[in-house]
Amino acid sequence: MQIFVREKQFYRNVLAVGGPIAAQSLITVGVNMMDNIMLGRLGEYQMSGATLANQFINIFHICCMGLGMGASVLTSRYWGMKNTESLKKSVVLMHRMMFVLALLFSAATFLFPRGIMGLFSKEDAVITAGTSYFMISIPCFLLLGFSLTTSLVLRSVGKANIALYSSIGAFFINIFFNWVFIFGNLGAPRMEVRGAALGTLIARVFEFCFIMGYFFFRDTSIRMRLGDLKMKCSDLLGEYIRISLPVLVSDTLLGLGNSMVAVVMGHIGAAFVAANAITTVTQQLSTVVIQGISQASCIITGNTLGEGKEDKAQRQGVTFAAIGLLVGILGCLLILILKNPIIGLYEITAQTDALAHQLMDAVGFIIIFQAMNSILTKGVLRGGGDTKFLMVADILFLWCASIPLGALAGLVLHLPAFWIYFFLKIDQFIKAFWCLFRLKSRKWIKKIKPAAESHNPV
């Protein structure tokens, strides 16, 4: 089998879907970088507190990605089938589950903010800063949940630009209000860490209004309206759970696992956390293209299989794997080129500077394998409906390899930062090869049924 598909339309579709997603991810990274730079001027404790608070919020973010991506596996397939009734029911089920999830996270954050922060750090100054960030961020759970999951559905039907436009607006809003409230400019109170949380909250309100307003009042593809939220979806519930639940479980456990990684780093010390915050932003910057391609591959694979073209989907899967390897190598080179200029932007101690350089080198190596496995696990294999297999892979390699080996390297053996990070991310290396064998087997292509009541596709 040839490695690269020789169809210009295929690459046009990848660019059309993945381009806006990558651009949106780049904007998000820009916001995170500006947050870190602004908070870094206040001190490492403030930056570490906000960073670790966001680790918990990121668990919710990943859960929402799980719900949204699980639903998009179905919606992209139903879109290929031209079955909008089943598509709408998938969206309704997703929104209902997301609402319950957002309430749970909001309640936990409101009731136990210091307890949650205590899981990530043992330093009181970091815990206090993170708690301050938490209390203003509580409304973000509902706002982020609805806007994020809905934007994933819009992407699955070819409307990736909507989330991009929303992110562009949110970028400028977030940066402006961070500048106003963190430092007390334009006569506003100087709120420091709480100011960063407030700036993010205002940006989330904008995103929510923009995306949900478009989805329910302007969209002409799905034609979802507020009254559709009352739809009876029991006939699709079984299929939704079969396909989407493993994605939610997998992404949730990944989120928890990444938070455990943050726990290990937090207990190593504030300097390591600050160095990792710098590294994380750089890693995100180098993986924006990976995110775009991975989500594009999920959508394109779902659409292709929805049209009943399994051989074509297999050929496209091989091409996506090869693209992942090439993008990973380019990402590695980008990190090595940018590491000195980016670290130089921060006002940090010599210890944190040295740690950041070691972590950058580790990230550069890992990203080669992360690119390939992300495009396969979050894209091709997921788009094929192979969600149970991916759930097992995520649980097995993260919880049985990365976390114990990373904890051993950092908390027991006290290895250099490069090796601590390498072992914390070793699951990326293992999954890349694991998923290649799965792709070759063709067992990843699963059948998906429409809703029982959907006899007449439209």
Tab-separated table of C-alpha atoms in Angstrom, residues 8-395:
chain	number	residue	atom	x	y	z
A	8	LYS	CA	-5.685	16.580	-3.925
A	9	GLN	CA	-9.176	16.847	-2.450
A	10	PHE	CA	-8.069	14.813	0.574
A	11	TYR	CA	-5.346	17.326	1.444
A	12	ARG	CA	-7.721	20.215	0.760
A	13	ASN	CA	-10.146	18.688	3.274
A	14	VAL	CA	-7.383	18.246	5.855
A	15	LEU	CA	-6.391	21.887	5.427
A	16	ALA	CA	-9.984	23.138	5.465
A	17	VAL	CA	-10.811	21.309	8.700
A	18	GLY	CA	-7.429	21.222	10.428
A	19	GLY	CA	-6.294	24.756	9.537
A	20	PRO	CA	-8.897	26.630	11.614
A	21	ILE	CA	-8.450	24.139	14.493
A	22	ALA	CA	-4.685	24.653	14.477
A	23	ALA	CA	-5.145	28.426	14.325
A	24	GLN	CA	-7.560	28.274	17.256
A	25	SER	CA	-5.080	26.176	19.243
A	26	LEU	CA	-2.351	28.705	18.444
A	27	ILE	CA	-4.514	31.495	19.821
A	28	THR	CA	-5.160	29.499	22.988
A	29	VAL	CA	-1.437	28.960	23.439
A	30	GLY	CA	-0.882	32.679	22.956
A	31	VAL	CA	-3.342	33.436	25.752
A	32	ASN	CA	-1.645	30.938	28.070
A	33	MET	CA	1.772	32.350	27.271
A	34	MET	CA	0.668	35.919	27.963
A	35	ASP	CA	-0.954	34.796	31.226
A	36	ASN	CA	2.293	33.154	32.316
A	37	ILE	CA	4.418	36.145	31.305
A	38	MET	CA	2.150	38.587	33.162
A	39	LEU	CA	1.883	36.416	36.266
A	40	GLY	CA	5.601	35.653	36.087
A	41	ARG	CA	6.246	39.340	36.722
A	42	LEU	CA	4.466	38.953	40.050
A	43	GLY	CA	6.637	36.028	41.146
A	44	GLU	CA	6.998	32.276	40.777
A	45	TYR	CA	4.478	31.472	43.516
A	46	GLN	CA	1.712	33.411	41.785
A	47	MET	CA	2.498	31.847	38.408
A	48	SER	CA	2.744	28.364	39.942
A	49	GLY	CA	-0.541	28.822	41.837
A	50	ALA	CA	-2.472	29.829	38.735
A	51	THR	CA	-0.784	27.085	36.691
A	52	LEU	CA	-1.710	24.355	39.172
A	53	ALA	CA	-5.266	25.686	39.563
A	54	ASN	CA	-5.576	25.420	35.816
A	55	GLN	CA	-4.424	21.814	36.026
A	56	PHE	CA	-7.685	21.011	37.824
A	57	ILE	CA	-9.681	23.111	35.371
A	58	ASN	CA	-7.886	21.235	32.606
A	59	ILE	CA	-9.313	17.977	33.974
A	60	PHE	CA	-12.764	19.411	33.273
A	61	HIS	CA	-11.560	20.681	29.894
A	62	ILE	CA	-10.366	17.192	28.985
A	63	CYS	CA	-13.644	15.659	30.194
A	64	CYS	CA	-15.508	18.077	27.927
A	65	MET	CA	-13.187	17.131	25.076
A	66	GLY	CA	-14.078	13.515	25.801
A	67	LEU	CA	-17.795	14.249	25.693
A	68	GLY	CA	-17.468	16.440	22.621
A	69	MET	CA	-15.115	14.146	20.718
A	70	GLY	CA	-17.224	11.132	21.654
A	71	ALA	CA	-20.259	12.895	20.258
A	72	SER	CA	-18.322	14.042	17.172
A	73	VAL	CA	-17.460	10.417	16.353
A	74	LEU	CA	-21.206	9.927	15.992
A	75	THR	CA	-22.058	13.300	14.448
A	76	SER	CA	-19.357	13.036	11.767
A	77	ARG	CA	-20.579	9.538	10.890
A	78	TYR	CA	-24.234	10.639	10.830
A	79	TRP	CA	-23.250	13.670	8.767
A	80	GLY	CA	-21.685	11.319	6.228
A	81	MET	CA	-24.929	9.292	6.295
A	82	LYS	CA	-26.961	12.541	5.933
A	83	ASN	CA	-28.992	11.512	8.996
A	84	THR	CA	-29.635	14.785	10.849
A	85	GLU	CA	-32.178	13.352	13.280
A	86	SER	CA	-29.620	10.993	14.843
A	87	LEU	CA	-27.084	13.816	14.737
A	88	LYS	CA	-29.352	16.117	16.744
A	89	LYS	CA	-30.046	13.427	19.318
A	90	SER	CA	-26.301	12.937	19.794
A	91	VAL	CA	-25.948	16.661	20.505
A	92	VAL	CA	-28.807	16.646	23.019
A	93	LEU	CA	-27.311	13.707	24.918
A	94	MET	CA	-23.922	15.434	24.928
A	95	HIS	CA	-25.340	18.693	26.326
A	96	ARG	CA	-27.256	16.920	29.078
A	97	MET	CA	-24.206	14.992	30.255
A	98	MET	CA	-22.006	18.066	30.048
A	99	PHE	CA	-24.415	20.089	32.219
A	100	VAL	CA	-24.270	17.495	35.007
A	101	LEU	CA	-20.468	17.309	34.738
A	102	ALA	CA	-20.099	21.099	34.963
A	103	LEU	CA	-22.262	21.232	38.088
A	104	LEU	CA	-20.121	18.574	39.774
A	105	PHE	CA	-16.870	20.412	39.051
A	106	SER	CA	-18.350	23.753	40.095
A	107	ALA	CA	-19.526	22.316	43.414
A	108	ALA	CA	-16.169	20.655	44.130
A	109	THR	CA	-14.263	23.861	43.387
A	110	PHE	CA	-16.578	25.981	45.527
A	111	LEU	CA	-16.575	23.619	48.516
A	112	PHE	CA	-12.966	22.378	48.548
A	113	PRO	CA	-10.654	24.894	46.829
A	114	ARG	CA	-7.723	24.578	49.256
A	115	GLY	CA	-8.127	20.831	49.438
A	116	ILE	CA	-7.877	20.565	45.660
A	117	MET	CA	-4.843	22.840	45.561
A	118	GLY	CA	-3.267	20.804	48.356
A	119	LEU	CA	-3.249	17.816	46.023
A	120	PHE	CA	-0.990	19.679	43.622
A	121	SER	CA	1.426	21.459	45.944
A	122	LYS	CA	2.675	21.415	49.533
A	123	GLU	CA	3.747	25.093	49.533
A	124	ASP	CA	1.245	27.366	51.288
A	125	ALA	CA	1.964	30.412	49.104
A	126	VAL	CA	1.213	28.403	45.966
A	127	ILE	CA	-1.980	26.954	47.490
A	128	THR	CA	-3.195	30.420	48.517
A	129	ALA	CA	-2.583	31.877	45.055
A	130	GLY	CA	-4.338	28.956	43.395
A	131	THR	CA	-7.332	29.199	45.733
A	132	SER	CA	-7.769	32.871	44.838
A	133	TYR	CA	-7.758	31.928	41.163
A	134	PHE	CA	-10.306	29.167	41.746
A	135	MET	CA	-13.004	31.243	43.402
A	136	ILE	CA	-13.433	33.591	40.438
A	137	SER	CA	-13.160	30.784	37.869
A	138	ILE	CA	-16.185	28.745	39.071
A	139	PRO	CA	-18.650	30.045	36.419
A	140	CYS	CA	-16.146	29.049	33.721
A	141	PHE	CA	-17.102	25.390	34.055
A	142	LEU	CA	-20.579	25.849	32.576
A	143	LEU	CA	-19.475	28.470	30.060
A	144	LEU	CA	-16.479	26.484	28.834
A	145	GLY	CA	-18.398	23.199	28.831
A	146	PHE	CA	-21.160	24.333	26.505
A	147	SER	CA	-18.978	26.363	24.147
A	148	LEU	CA	-16.258	23.710	23.837
A	149	THR	CA	-18.489	20.682	23.235
A	150	THR	CA	-20.675	22.613	20.797
A	151	SER	CA	-17.673	23.847	18.835
A	152	LEU	CA	-16.510	20.230	18.432
A	153	VAL	CA	-19.872	19.302	16.938
A	154	LEU	CA	-19.703	22.263	14.544
A	155	ARG	CA	-16.257	21.107	13.424
A	156	SER	CA	-17.610	17.652	12.624
A	157	VAL	CA	-20.009	19.156	10.073
A	158	GLY	CA	-17.443	21.444	8.450
A	159	LYS	CA	-17.961	24.595	10.546
A	160	ALA	CA	-14.513	24.813	12.156
A	161	ASN	CA	-14.282	28.552	11.386
A	162	ILE	CA	-16.925	29.432	13.983
A	163	ALA	CA	-14.753	28.350	16.917
A	164	LEU	CA	-11.784	30.120	15.324
A	165	TYR	CA	-13.626	33.452	15.107
A	166	SER	CA	-14.733	33.030	18.703
A	167	SER	CA	-11.172	32.351	19.853
A	168	ILE	CA	-9.822	35.401	18.034
A	169	GLY	CA	-12.277	37.610	19.882
A	170	ALA	CA	-11.624	35.853	23.199
A	171	PHE	CA	-7.870	36.272	22.728
A	172	PHE	CA	-7.984	40.049	22.617
A	173	ILE	CA	-10.598	40.231	25.370
A	174	ASN	CA	-8.559	37.992	27.671
A	175	ILE	CA	-5.267	39.802	27.102
A	176	PHE	CA	-6.851	43.229	27.593
A	177	PHE	CA	-8.687	42.408	30.804
A	178	ASN	CA	-5.711	40.502	32.199
A	179	TRP	CA	-3.610	43.623	31.684
A	180	VAL	CA	-6.305	45.725	33.345
A	181	PHE	CA	-7.010	43.568	36.390
A	182	ILE	CA	-3.693	41.815	37.096
A	183	PHE	CA	-1.779	45.100	37.352
A	184	GLY	CA	-4.629	47.516	38.169
A	185	ASN	CA	-4.467	49.588	34.976
A	186	LEU	CA	-7.052	52.161	33.778
A	187	GLY	CA	-8.141	52.799	37.346
A	188	ALA	CA	-9.138	49.181	38.025
A	189	PRO	CA	-8.155	47.461	41.296
A	190	ARG	CA	-4.870	45.531	41.260
A	191	MET	CA	-6.113	41.944	41.611
A	192	GLU	CA	-2.961	39.992	40.613
A	193	VAL	CA	-3.837	36.259	40.406
A	194	ARG	CA	-7.554	36.975	40.795
A	195	GLY	CA	-7.256	39.445	37.920
A	196	ALA	CA	-6.006	36.690	35.618
A	197	ALA	CA	-9.021	34.571	36.585
A	198	LEU	CA	-11.399	37.481	35.967
A	199	GLY	CA	-9.909	38.179	32.544
A	200	THR	CA	-10.393	34.530	31.615
A	201	LEU	CA	-13.982	34.568	32.908
A	202	ILE	CA	-14.891	37.571	30.761
A	203	ALA	CA	-13.396	35.830	27.711
A	204	ARG	CA	-15.413	32.679	28.498
A	205	VAL	CA	-18.640	34.703	28.589
A	206	PHE	CA	-17.857	36.040	25.122
A	207	GLU	CA	-17.085	32.554	23.745
A	208	PHE	CA	-20.291	31.136	25.188
A	209	CYS	CA	-22.486	33.861	23.700
A	210	PHE	CA	-20.764	33.695	20.318
A	211	ILE	CA	-20.789	29.910	19.810
A	212	MET	CA	-24.141	29.081	21.408
A	213	GLY	CA	-25.802	32.052	19.711
A	214	TYR	CA	-24.580	30.853	16.329
A	215	PHE	CA	-25.439	27.204	16.981
A	216	PHE	CA	-29.045	27.744	18.059
A	217	PHE	CA	-30.002	30.850	16.053
A	218	ARG	CA	-27.815	31.082	12.926
A	219	ASP	CA	-26.588	27.638	11.863
A	220	THR	CA	-28.218	26.268	8.709
A	221	SER	CA	-26.426	22.895	8.553
A	222	ILE	CA	-27.680	20.995	11.588
A	223	ARG	CA	-30.540	23.469	12.164
A	224	MET	CA	-30.499	22.817	15.899
A	225	ARG	CA	-32.904	25.040	17.850
A	226	LEU	CA	-33.581	25.477	21.569
A	227	GLY	CA	-36.771	23.445	21.315
A	228	ASP	CA	-34.735	20.437	20.129
A	229	LEU	CA	-33.183	20.144	23.594
A	230	LYS	CA	-36.461	18.506	24.699
A	231	MET	CA	-36.048	15.649	22.194
A	232	LYS	CA	-36.515	12.068	23.413
A	233	CYS	CA	-33.212	10.311	22.811
A	234	SER	CA	-33.686	6.911	24.468
A	235	ASP	CA	-33.435	5.076	21.131
A	236	LEU	CA	-29.895	6.413	20.602
A	237	LEU	CA	-28.708	6.216	24.213
A	238	GLY	CA	-27.247	2.714	23.926
A	239	GLU	CA	-25.215	3.518	20.814
A	240	TYR	CA	-24.120	6.858	22.281
A	241	ILE	CA	-22.862	5.166	25.443
A	242	ARG	CA	-21.119	2.392	23.476
A	243	ILE	CA	-19.136	4.841	21.353
A	244	SER	CA	-18.871	7.956	23.525
A	245	LEU	CA	-18.444	6.581	27.043
A	246	PRO	CA	-15.029	5.000	26.359
A	247	VAL	CA	-13.875	8.346	24.928
A	248	LEU	CA	-15.073	10.158	28.055
A	249	VAL	CA	-13.483	7.578	30.369
A	250	SER	CA	-10.262	7.579	28.370
A	251	ASP	CA	-9.950	11.373	28.244
A	252	THR	CA	-10.959	11.732	31.898
A	253	LEU	CA	-8.324	9.241	33.008
A	254	LEU	CA	-5.822	11.052	30.801
A	255	GLY	CA	-6.801	14.297	32.500
A	256	LEU	CA	-6.422	12.741	35.942
A	257	GLY	CA	-3.163	11.168	34.856
A	258	ASN	CA	-1.821	14.494	33.625
A	259	SER	CA	-2.845	15.994	36.937
A	260	MET	CA	-0.932	13.235	38.714
A	261	VAL	CA	2.040	14.271	36.600
A	262	ALA	CA	1.456	17.817	37.887
A	263	VAL	CA	1.291	16.439	41.440
A	264	VAL	CA	4.722	14.847	41.012
A	265	MET	CA	6.090	18.121	39.652
A	266	GLY	CA	4.400	20.143	42.397
A	267	HIS	CA	6.030	18.050	45.094
A	268	ILE	CA	9.446	18.439	43.487
A	269	GLY	CA	9.191	22.206	44.056
A	270	ALA	CA	7.915	25.561	42.817
A	271	ALA	CA	10.952	26.027	40.545
A	272	PHE	CA	10.153	22.779	38.710
A	273	VAL	CA	6.480	23.798	38.380
A	274	ALA	CA	7.459	27.205	36.984
A	275	ALA	CA	9.900	25.599	34.537
A	276	ASN	CA	7.221	23.167	33.426
A	277	ALA	CA	4.730	26.039	32.936
A	278	ILE	CA	7.178	27.594	30.464
A	279	THR	CA	7.754	24.226	28.815
A	280	THR	CA	4.047	23.465	28.567
A	281	VAL	CA	3.321	26.655	26.666
A	282	THR	CA	6.177	25.919	24.265
A	283	GLN	CA	4.989	22.344	23.806
A	284	GLN	CA	1.480	23.592	23.071
A	285	LEU	CA	2.916	26.049	20.569
A	286	SER	CA	4.714	23.254	18.738
A	287	THR	CA	1.687	20.935	18.755
A	288	VAL	CA	-0.987	23.248	17.336
A	289	VAL	CA	-0.616	21.627	13.936
A	290	ILE	CA	-0.837	18.180	15.539
A	291	GLN	CA	-4.123	19.099	17.209
A	292	GLY	CA	-5.527	20.404	13.956
A	293	ILE	CA	-4.553	17.293	12.009
A	294	SER	CA	-5.731	14.883	14.724
A	295	GLN	CA	-9.208	16.396	14.915
A	296	ALA	CA	-9.369	16.720	11.135
A	297	SER	CA	-8.452	13.042	10.784
A	298	CYS	CA	-11.229	12.043	13.210
A	299	ILE	CA	-13.819	14.038	11.274
A	300	ILE	CA	-12.621	12.975	7.817
A	301	THR	CA	-12.409	9.324	8.866
A	302	GLY	CA	-15.934	9.472	10.306
A	303	ASN	CA	-17.309	11.090	7.156
A	304	THR	CA	-15.556	8.559	4.900
A	305	LEU	CA	-16.840	5.576	6.879
A	306	GLY	CA	-20.293	7.165	7.004
A	307	GLU	CA	-20.237	6.986	3.212
A	308	GLY	CA	-19.415	3.256	3.488
A	309	LYS	CA	-15.851	3.534	2.054
A	310	GLU	CA	-13.745	1.374	4.396
A	311	ASP	CA	-10.790	0.784	2.041
A	312	LYS	CA	-10.508	4.507	1.423
A	313	ALA	CA	-10.541	5.175	5.181
A	314	GLN	CA	-7.714	2.642	5.665
A	315	ARG	CA	-5.577	4.330	3.008
A	316	GLN	CA	-6.235	7.722	4.564
A	317	GLY	CA	-5.274	6.335	7.987
A	318	VAL	CA	-1.844	5.271	6.728
A	319	THR	CA	-1.327	8.720	5.246
A	320	PHE	CA	-2.298	10.396	8.526
A	321	ALA	CA	0.225	8.238	10.423
A	322	ALA	CA	3.007	9.286	8.028
A	323	ILE	CA	1.978	12.929	8.313
A	324	GLY	CA	2.157	12.551	12.107
A	325	LEU	CA	5.779	11.393	11.952
A	326	LEU	CA	6.778	14.297	9.692
A	327	VAL	CA	4.984	16.868	11.835
A	328	GLY	CA	6.593	15.426	14.991
A	329	ILE	CA	10.077	15.844	13.552
A	330	LEU	CA	9.295	19.437	12.557
A	331	GLY	CA	7.893	20.082	16.043
A	332	CYS	CA	11.109	18.813	17.600
A	333	LEU	CA	13.187	21.167	15.461
A	334	LEU	CA	10.887	24.082	16.316
A	335	ILE	CA	11.326	23.502	20.053
A	336	LEU	CA	15.101	23.323	19.793
A	337	ILE	CA	15.153	26.567	17.801
A	338	LEU	CA	12.744	28.504	20.029
A	339	LYS	CA	13.734	27.292	23.501
A	340	ASN	CA	16.307	30.013	24.250
A	341	PRO	CA	14.214	32.989	23.016
A	342	ILE	CA	11.100	31.745	24.855
A	343	ILE	CA	12.830	31.044	28.173
A	344	GLY	CA	14.432	34.476	27.898
A	345	LEU	CA	10.976	36.113	27.984
A	346	TYR	CA	10.476	35.116	31.636
A	347	GLU	CA	11.871	36.742	34.749
A	348	ILE	CA	12.956	33.578	36.569
A	349	THR	CA	15.763	32.369	38.805
A	350	ALA	CA	18.884	30.657	37.502
A	351	GLN	CA	17.632	27.332	38.909
A	352	THR	CA	14.317	27.593	37.054
A	353	ASP	CA	16.148	28.645	33.877
A	354	ALA	CA	18.367	25.548	33.999
A	355	LEU	CA	15.388	23.265	34.651
A	356	ALA	CA	13.438	24.806	31.777
A	357	HIS	CA	16.283	24.089	29.336
A	358	GLN	CA	16.406	20.435	30.383
A	359	LEU	CA	12.644	20.075	30.062
A	360	MET	CA	12.693	21.681	26.618
A	361	ASP	CA	15.164	19.066	25.395
A	362	ALA	CA	12.962	16.269	26.745
A	363	VAL	CA	9.839	17.733	25.133
A	364	GLY	CA	11.630	17.976	21.792
A	365	PHE	CA	12.345	14.236	21.819
A	366	ILE	CA	8.922	13.120	23.076
A	367	ILE	CA	6.963	15.239	20.602
A	368	ILE	CA	8.135	13.095	17.671
A	369	PHE	CA	6.177	10.156	19.069
A	370	GLN	CA	3.396	12.277	20.567
A	371	ALA	CA	2.522	13.642	17.120
A	372	MET	CA	2.064	10.195	15.616
A	373	ASN	CA	0.072	8.712	18.491
A	374	SER	CA	-2.128	11.801	18.901
A	375	ILE	CA	-3.175	11.734	15.248
A	376	LEU	CA	-3.958	8.017	15.532
A	377	THR	CA	-5.598	7.902	18.974
A	378	LYS	CA	-7.472	11.203	18.891
A	379	GLY	CA	-8.066	11.068	15.173
A	380	VAL	CA	-8.088	8.065	12.879
A	381	LEU	CA	-8.801	5.220	15.305
A	382	ARG	CA	-11.319	7.293	17.238
A	383	GLY	CA	-13.045	8.335	14.028
A	384	GLY	CA	-13.330	4.655	13.185
A	385	GLY	CA	-15.256	4.033	16.406
A	386	ASP	CA	-12.442	2.023	18.054
A	387	THR	CA	-12.964	3.806	21.360
A	388	LYS	CA	-12.776	0.801	23.729
A	389	PHE	CA	-9.335	-0.183	22.440
A	390	LEU	CA	-8.082	3.369	22.891
A	391	MET	CA	-9.480	3.534	26.411
A	392	VAL	CA	-7.497	0.422	27.381
A	393	ALA	CA	-4.320	1.814	25.803
A	394	ASP	CA	-4.651	5.140	27.627
A	395	ILE	CA	-5.272	3.510	31.004
